[in-house]
Short mmCIF file of C-alpha atoms in Angstrom, two decimals:
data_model
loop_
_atom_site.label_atom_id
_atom_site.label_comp_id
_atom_site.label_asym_id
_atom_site.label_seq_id
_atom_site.Cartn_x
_atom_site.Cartn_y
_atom_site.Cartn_z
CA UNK A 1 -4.62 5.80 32.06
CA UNK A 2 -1.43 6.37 30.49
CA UNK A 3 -0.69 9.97 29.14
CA UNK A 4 1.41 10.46 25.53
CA UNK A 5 4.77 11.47 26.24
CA UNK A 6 4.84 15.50 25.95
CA UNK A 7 6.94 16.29 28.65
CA UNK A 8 10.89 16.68 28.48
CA UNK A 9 12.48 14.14 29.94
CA UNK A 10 16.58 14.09 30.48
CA UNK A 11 18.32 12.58 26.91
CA UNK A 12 14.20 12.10 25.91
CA UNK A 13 13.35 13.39 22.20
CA UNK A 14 12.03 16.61 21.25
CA UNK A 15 8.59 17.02 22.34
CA UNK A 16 5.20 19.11 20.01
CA UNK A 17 6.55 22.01 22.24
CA UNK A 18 9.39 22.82 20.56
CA UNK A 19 9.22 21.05 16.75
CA UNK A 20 8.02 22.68 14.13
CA UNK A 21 8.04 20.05 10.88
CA UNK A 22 8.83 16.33 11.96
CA UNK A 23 12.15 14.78 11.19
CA UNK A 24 12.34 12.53 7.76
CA UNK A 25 12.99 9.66 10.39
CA UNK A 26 10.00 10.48 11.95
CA UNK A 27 8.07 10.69 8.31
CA UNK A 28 9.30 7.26 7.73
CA UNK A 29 8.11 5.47 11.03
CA UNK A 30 4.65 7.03 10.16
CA UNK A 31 4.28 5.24 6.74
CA UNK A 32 5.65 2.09 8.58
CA UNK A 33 8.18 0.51 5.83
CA UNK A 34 7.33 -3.09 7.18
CA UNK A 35 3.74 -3.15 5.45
CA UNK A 36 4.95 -2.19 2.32
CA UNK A 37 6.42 -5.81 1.52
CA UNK A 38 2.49 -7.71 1.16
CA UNK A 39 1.53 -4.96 -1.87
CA UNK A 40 4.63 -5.01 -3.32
CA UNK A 41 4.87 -9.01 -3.53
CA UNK A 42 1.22 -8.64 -5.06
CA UNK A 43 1.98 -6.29 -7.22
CA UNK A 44 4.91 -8.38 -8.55
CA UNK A 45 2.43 -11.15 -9.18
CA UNK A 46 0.82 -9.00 -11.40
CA UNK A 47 3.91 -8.42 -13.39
CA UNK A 48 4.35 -12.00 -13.36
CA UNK A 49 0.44 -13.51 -14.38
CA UNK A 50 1.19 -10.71 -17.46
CA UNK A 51 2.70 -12.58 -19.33
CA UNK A 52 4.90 -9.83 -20.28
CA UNK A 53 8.97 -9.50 -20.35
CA UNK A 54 10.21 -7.61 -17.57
CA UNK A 55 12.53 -5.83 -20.15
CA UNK A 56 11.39 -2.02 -21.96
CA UNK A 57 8.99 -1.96 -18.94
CA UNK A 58 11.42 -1.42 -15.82
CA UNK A 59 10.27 2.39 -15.17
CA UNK A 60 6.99 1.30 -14.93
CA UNK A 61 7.35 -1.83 -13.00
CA UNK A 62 9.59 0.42 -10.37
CA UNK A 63 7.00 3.26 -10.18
CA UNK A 64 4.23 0.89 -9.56
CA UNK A 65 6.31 -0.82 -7.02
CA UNK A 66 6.37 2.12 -5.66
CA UNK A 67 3.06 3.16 -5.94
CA UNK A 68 1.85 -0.57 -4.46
CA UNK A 69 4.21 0.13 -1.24
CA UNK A 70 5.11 3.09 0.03
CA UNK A 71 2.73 5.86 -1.90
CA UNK A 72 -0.47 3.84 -1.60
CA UNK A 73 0.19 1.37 1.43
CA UNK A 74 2.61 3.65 3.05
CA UNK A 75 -0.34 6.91 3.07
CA UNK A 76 -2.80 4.39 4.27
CA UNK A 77 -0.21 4.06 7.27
CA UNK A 78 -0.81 7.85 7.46
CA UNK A 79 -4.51 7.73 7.36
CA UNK A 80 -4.90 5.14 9.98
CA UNK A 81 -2.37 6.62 12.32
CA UNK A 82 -4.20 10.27 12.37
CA UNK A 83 -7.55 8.88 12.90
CA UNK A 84 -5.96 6.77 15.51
CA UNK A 85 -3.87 9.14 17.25
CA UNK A 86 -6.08 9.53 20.24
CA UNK A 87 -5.84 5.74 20.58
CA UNK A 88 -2.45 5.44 20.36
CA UNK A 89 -2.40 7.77 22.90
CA UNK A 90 -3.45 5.27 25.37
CA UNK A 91 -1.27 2.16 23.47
CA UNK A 92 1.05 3.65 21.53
CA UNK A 93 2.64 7.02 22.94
CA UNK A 94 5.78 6.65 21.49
CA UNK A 95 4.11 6.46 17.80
CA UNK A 96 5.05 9.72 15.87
CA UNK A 97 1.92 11.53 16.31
CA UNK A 98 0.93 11.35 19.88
CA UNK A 99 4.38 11.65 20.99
CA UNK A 100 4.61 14.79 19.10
CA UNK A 101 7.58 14.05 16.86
CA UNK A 102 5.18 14.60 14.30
CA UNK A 103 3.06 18.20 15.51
CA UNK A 104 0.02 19.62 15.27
CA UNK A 105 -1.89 18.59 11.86
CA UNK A 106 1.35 17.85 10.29
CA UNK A 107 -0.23 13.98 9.94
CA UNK A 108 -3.35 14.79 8.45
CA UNK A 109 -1.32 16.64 5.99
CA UNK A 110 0.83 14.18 5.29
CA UNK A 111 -2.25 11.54 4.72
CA UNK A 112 -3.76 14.31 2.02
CA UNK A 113 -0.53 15.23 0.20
CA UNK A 114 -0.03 11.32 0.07
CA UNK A 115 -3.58 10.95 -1.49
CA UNK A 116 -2.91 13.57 -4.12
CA UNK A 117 0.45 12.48 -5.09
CA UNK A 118 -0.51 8.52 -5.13
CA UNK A 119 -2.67 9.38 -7.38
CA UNK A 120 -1.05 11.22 -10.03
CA UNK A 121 1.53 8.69 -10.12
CA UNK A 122 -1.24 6.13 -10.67
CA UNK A 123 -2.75 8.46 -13.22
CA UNK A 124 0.59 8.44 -15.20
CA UNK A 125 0.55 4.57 -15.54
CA UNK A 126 -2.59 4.16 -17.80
CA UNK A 127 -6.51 4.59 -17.06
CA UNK A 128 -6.39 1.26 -15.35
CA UNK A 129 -4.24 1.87 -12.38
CA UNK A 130 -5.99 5.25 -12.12
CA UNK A 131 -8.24 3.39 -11.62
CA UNK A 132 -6.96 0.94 -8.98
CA UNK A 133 -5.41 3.56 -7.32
CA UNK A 134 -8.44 5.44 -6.76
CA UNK A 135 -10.03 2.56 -5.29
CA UNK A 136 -7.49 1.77 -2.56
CA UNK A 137 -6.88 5.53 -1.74
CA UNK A 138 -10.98 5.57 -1.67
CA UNK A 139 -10.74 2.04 0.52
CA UNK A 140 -7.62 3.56 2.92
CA UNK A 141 -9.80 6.85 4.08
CA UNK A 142 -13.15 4.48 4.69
CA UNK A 143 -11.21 1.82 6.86
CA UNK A 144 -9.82 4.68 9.31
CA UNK A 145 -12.28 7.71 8.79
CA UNK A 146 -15.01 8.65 9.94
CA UNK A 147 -17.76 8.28 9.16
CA UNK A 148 -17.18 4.67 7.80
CA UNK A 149 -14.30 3.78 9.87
CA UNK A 150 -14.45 -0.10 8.80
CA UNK A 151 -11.66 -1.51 10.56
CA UNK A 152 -14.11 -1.23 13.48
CA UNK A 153 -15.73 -4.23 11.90
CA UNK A 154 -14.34 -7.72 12.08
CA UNK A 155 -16.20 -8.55 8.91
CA UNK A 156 -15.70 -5.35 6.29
CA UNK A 157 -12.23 -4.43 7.62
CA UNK A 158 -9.89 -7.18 6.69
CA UNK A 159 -11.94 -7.82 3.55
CA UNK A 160 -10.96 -4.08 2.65
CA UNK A 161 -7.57 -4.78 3.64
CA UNK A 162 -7.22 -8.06 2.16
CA UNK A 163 -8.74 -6.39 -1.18
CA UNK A 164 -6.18 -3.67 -0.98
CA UNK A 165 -3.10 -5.48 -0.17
CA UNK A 166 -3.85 -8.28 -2.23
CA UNK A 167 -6.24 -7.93 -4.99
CA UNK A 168 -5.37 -4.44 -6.04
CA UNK A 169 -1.69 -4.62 -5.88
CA UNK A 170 -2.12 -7.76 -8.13
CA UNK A 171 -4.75 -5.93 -10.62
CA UNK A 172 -2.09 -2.78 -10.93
CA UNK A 173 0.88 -5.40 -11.71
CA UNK A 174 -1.18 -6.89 -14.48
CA UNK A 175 -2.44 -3.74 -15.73
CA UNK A 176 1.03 -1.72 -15.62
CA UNK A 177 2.69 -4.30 -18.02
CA UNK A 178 -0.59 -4.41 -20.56
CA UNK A 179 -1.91 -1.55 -20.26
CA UNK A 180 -5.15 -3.00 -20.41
CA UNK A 181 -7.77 -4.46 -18.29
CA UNK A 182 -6.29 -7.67 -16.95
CA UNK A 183 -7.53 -11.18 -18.47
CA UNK A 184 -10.01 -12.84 -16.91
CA UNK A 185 -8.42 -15.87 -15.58
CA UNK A 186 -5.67 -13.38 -13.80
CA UNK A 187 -9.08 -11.19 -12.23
CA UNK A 188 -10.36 -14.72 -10.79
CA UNK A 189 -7.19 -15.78 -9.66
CA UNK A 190 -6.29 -12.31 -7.87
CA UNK A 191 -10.21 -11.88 -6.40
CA UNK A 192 -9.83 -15.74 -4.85
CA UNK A 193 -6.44 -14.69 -3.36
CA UNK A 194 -8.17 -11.31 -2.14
CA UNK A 195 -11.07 -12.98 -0.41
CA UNK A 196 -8.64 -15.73 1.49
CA UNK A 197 -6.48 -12.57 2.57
CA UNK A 198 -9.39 -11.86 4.94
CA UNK A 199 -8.04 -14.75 7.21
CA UNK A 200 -4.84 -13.49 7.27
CA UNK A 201 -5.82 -10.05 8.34
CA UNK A 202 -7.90 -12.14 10.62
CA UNK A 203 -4.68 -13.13 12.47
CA UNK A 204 -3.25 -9.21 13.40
CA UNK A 205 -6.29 -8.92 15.42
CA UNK A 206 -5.38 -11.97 18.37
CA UNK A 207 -2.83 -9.26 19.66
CA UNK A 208 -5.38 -6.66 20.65
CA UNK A 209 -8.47 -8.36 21.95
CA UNK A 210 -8.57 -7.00 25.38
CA UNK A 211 -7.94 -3.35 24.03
CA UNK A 212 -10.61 -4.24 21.15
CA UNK A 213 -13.02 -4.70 24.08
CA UNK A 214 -12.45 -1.76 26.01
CA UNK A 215 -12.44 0.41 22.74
CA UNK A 216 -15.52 -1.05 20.80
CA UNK A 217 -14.37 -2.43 18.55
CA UNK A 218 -15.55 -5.62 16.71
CA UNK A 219 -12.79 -7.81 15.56
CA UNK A 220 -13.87 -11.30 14.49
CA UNK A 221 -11.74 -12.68 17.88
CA UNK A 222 -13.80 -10.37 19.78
CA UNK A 223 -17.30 -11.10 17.94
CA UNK A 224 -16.75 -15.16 17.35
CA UNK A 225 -14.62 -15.68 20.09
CA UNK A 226 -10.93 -16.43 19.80
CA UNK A 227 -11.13 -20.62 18.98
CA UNK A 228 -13.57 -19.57 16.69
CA UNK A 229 -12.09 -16.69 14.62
CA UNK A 230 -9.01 -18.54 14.85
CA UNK A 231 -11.19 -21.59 13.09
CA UNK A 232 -12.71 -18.86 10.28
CA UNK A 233 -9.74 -17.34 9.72
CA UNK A 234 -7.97 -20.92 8.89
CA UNK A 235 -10.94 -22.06 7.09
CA UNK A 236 -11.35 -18.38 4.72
CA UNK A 237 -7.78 -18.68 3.60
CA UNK A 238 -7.70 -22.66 2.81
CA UNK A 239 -11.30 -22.30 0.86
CA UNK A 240 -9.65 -19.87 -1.39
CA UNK A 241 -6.59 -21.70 -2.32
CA UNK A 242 -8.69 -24.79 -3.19
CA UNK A 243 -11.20 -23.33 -5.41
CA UNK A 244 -7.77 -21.38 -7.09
CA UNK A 245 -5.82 -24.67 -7.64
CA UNK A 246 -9.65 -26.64 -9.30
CA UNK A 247 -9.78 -23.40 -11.24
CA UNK A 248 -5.85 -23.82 -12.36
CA UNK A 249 -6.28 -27.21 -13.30
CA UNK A 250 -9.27 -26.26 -15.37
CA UNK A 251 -6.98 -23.75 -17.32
CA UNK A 252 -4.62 -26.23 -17.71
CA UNK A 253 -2.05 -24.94 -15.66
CA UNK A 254 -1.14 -28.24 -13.42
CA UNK A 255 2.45 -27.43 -12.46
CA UNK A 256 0.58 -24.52 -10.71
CA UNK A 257 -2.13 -26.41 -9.20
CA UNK A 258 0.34 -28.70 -7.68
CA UNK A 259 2.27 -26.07 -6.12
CA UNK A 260 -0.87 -24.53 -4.90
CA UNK A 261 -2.14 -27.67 -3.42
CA UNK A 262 1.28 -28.55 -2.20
CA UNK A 263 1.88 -25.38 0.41
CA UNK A 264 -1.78 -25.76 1.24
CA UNK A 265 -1.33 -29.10 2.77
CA UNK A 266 1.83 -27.45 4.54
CA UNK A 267 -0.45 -25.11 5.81
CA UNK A 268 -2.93 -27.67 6.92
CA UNK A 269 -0.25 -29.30 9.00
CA UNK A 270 0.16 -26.11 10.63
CA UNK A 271 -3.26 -24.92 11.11
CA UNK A 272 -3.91 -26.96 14.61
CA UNK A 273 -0.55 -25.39 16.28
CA UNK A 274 -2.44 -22.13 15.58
CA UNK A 275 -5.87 -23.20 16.50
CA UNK A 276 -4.44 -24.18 20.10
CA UNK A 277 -3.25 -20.84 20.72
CA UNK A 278 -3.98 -18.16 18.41
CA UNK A 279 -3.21 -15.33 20.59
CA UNK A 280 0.26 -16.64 20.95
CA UNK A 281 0.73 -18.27 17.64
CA UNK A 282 -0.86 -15.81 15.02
CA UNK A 283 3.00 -14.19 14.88
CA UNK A 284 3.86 -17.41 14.33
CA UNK A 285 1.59 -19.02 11.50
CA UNK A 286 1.94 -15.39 10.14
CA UNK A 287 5.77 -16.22 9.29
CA UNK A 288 5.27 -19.88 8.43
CA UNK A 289 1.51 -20.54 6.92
CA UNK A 290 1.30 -17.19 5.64
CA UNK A 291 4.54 -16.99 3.57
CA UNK A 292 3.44 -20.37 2.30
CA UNK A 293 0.45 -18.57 1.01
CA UNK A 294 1.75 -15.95 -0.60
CA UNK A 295 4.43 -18.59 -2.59
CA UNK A 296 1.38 -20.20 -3.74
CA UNK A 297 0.57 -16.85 -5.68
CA UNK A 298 3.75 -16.81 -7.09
CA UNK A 299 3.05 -19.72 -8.23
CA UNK A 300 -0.40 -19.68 -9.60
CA UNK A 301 0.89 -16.29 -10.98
CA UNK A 302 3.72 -17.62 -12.97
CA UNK A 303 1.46 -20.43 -14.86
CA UNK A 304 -1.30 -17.78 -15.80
CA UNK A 305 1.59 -15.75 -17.30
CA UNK A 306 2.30 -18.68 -19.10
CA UNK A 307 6.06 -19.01 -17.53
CA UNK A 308 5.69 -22.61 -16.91
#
């Protein structure tokens, strides 16, 4: 088994022994800056399916960017990583916490004073994204802590995720530039997008079956098999975008529905490449398939905000 790096090694980083507060750098690789980009594209969907000019509303479209991504996504980084340190241990050693750039309980500090201060910013943006943001802090301690810990579950942890990254992102975009509780056709549209995210969360877990295995827990490639999950995970994400592009055209909004339906069948070309090989090609249809989803809820979000 391997050990987490702790002992000095010649030009090696300083180890727990000898750090007493972790380096910003080391702050930063904790809250893992690459995640931020899915809430922060949802939230600006939300701005866009408003409705509402971007202009008099810039301070609060940057804090709830910032809110979306680094404070609420970027803690949930936190979270995870604490309650994973022993883990990473094993996988990761190199990760800030179990190679001791970050000491002690210096993470689990970092995931409360996160918590608190995500949610005073979402607190000064209106009751609604109080609201939201007590839901996906609420959401980011039950996928990683115990006693929940539902990203041990193939089923309730991508929906959580999917929910978090997706649908609430979306909800506090629509609800920073009203004010208000978002309309209903925007809650339908960001729910359907939400529930099809569970595919794409779907596709992180093809990297870590074996370890899954070993460590117990049940990701849909380790529960269905990998054809299989690989066949759910296609299937979850396509379902949603059809039923979003019937319930576009019912509101009228073709230009939309043709966009949707457009990158769909792009994304139905692609599907059996990743259905061949989904441990190898998830990376893959995560940079082609998956970036055509998330331009079809640019789209969809730019006819309910009556932009085109």
């Amino acid at each position: 088994m391997t050990q987490p790096a702790t002992s000095a090694q010649p030009g090696a980083p300083a180890t727990a022994k000898n750090i007493r507060r972790p380096a910003p750098r080391d702050v930063l690789e904790l809250l893992k800056p690459i995640t931020w980009f899915p809430p922060i594209w949802a939230f600006m969907c939300g701005v866009v399916s408003s409705g509402q000019p971007a202009s008099g509303h810039w301070i609060a479209i940057v804090a709830g960017g910032l809110l979306a991504g680094p404070l609420v996504c970027g803690n949930s980084q936190a979270i995870n990583d604490w309650f994973d340190r022993h883990v990473d241990a094993i996988n990761e050693p190199n990760r800030p916490i179990p190679s001791g750039r970050i000491p002690g309980r210096w993470g689990l500090w970092i995931a409360c004073v996160g918590s608190v201060l995500s949610f005073a910013v979402g607190a000064a943006l209106g009751i609604w994204v109080m609201v939201a943001s007590l839901v996906g802090l609420a959401a980011a301690w039950a996928y990683s802590a115990p006693p929940f810990r539902l990203k041990a579950s193939g089923w309730w942890g991508p929906a959580l995720v999917g929910l978090t990254y997706e649908g609430l992102s979306w909800f506090t975009g629509a609800a920073v530039m009203t004010s208000t509780l978002p309309s209903t056709p925007v809650l339908v549209v960001l729910v359907l997008y939400s529930l099809g995210a569970h595919g794409i969360m779907t596709l992180n877990d093809f990297k870590a079956v074996e370890g899954d295995k070993q460590t117990g827990v049940r990701s849909l490639p380790v529960v269905l098999g990998v054809r299989n999950a690989a066949l759910f995970a296609c299937g979850v994400m396509a379902l949603a975008q059809v039923i979003v592009a019937i319930y576009l055209v019912q509101q009228g909004l073709m230009l939309s529905a043709g966009i949707v339906a457009l990158v769909l069948a792009v994304q139905f070309a692609l599907m059996p490449k990743l259905i061949a090989d989904p441990a190898k090609r998830a990376p893959w249809y995560g940079g082609t398939g998956v970036t055509l989803y998330v331009l079809g809820m640019l789209a969809a979000a730019g006819g309910l905000g009556g932009h085109w």
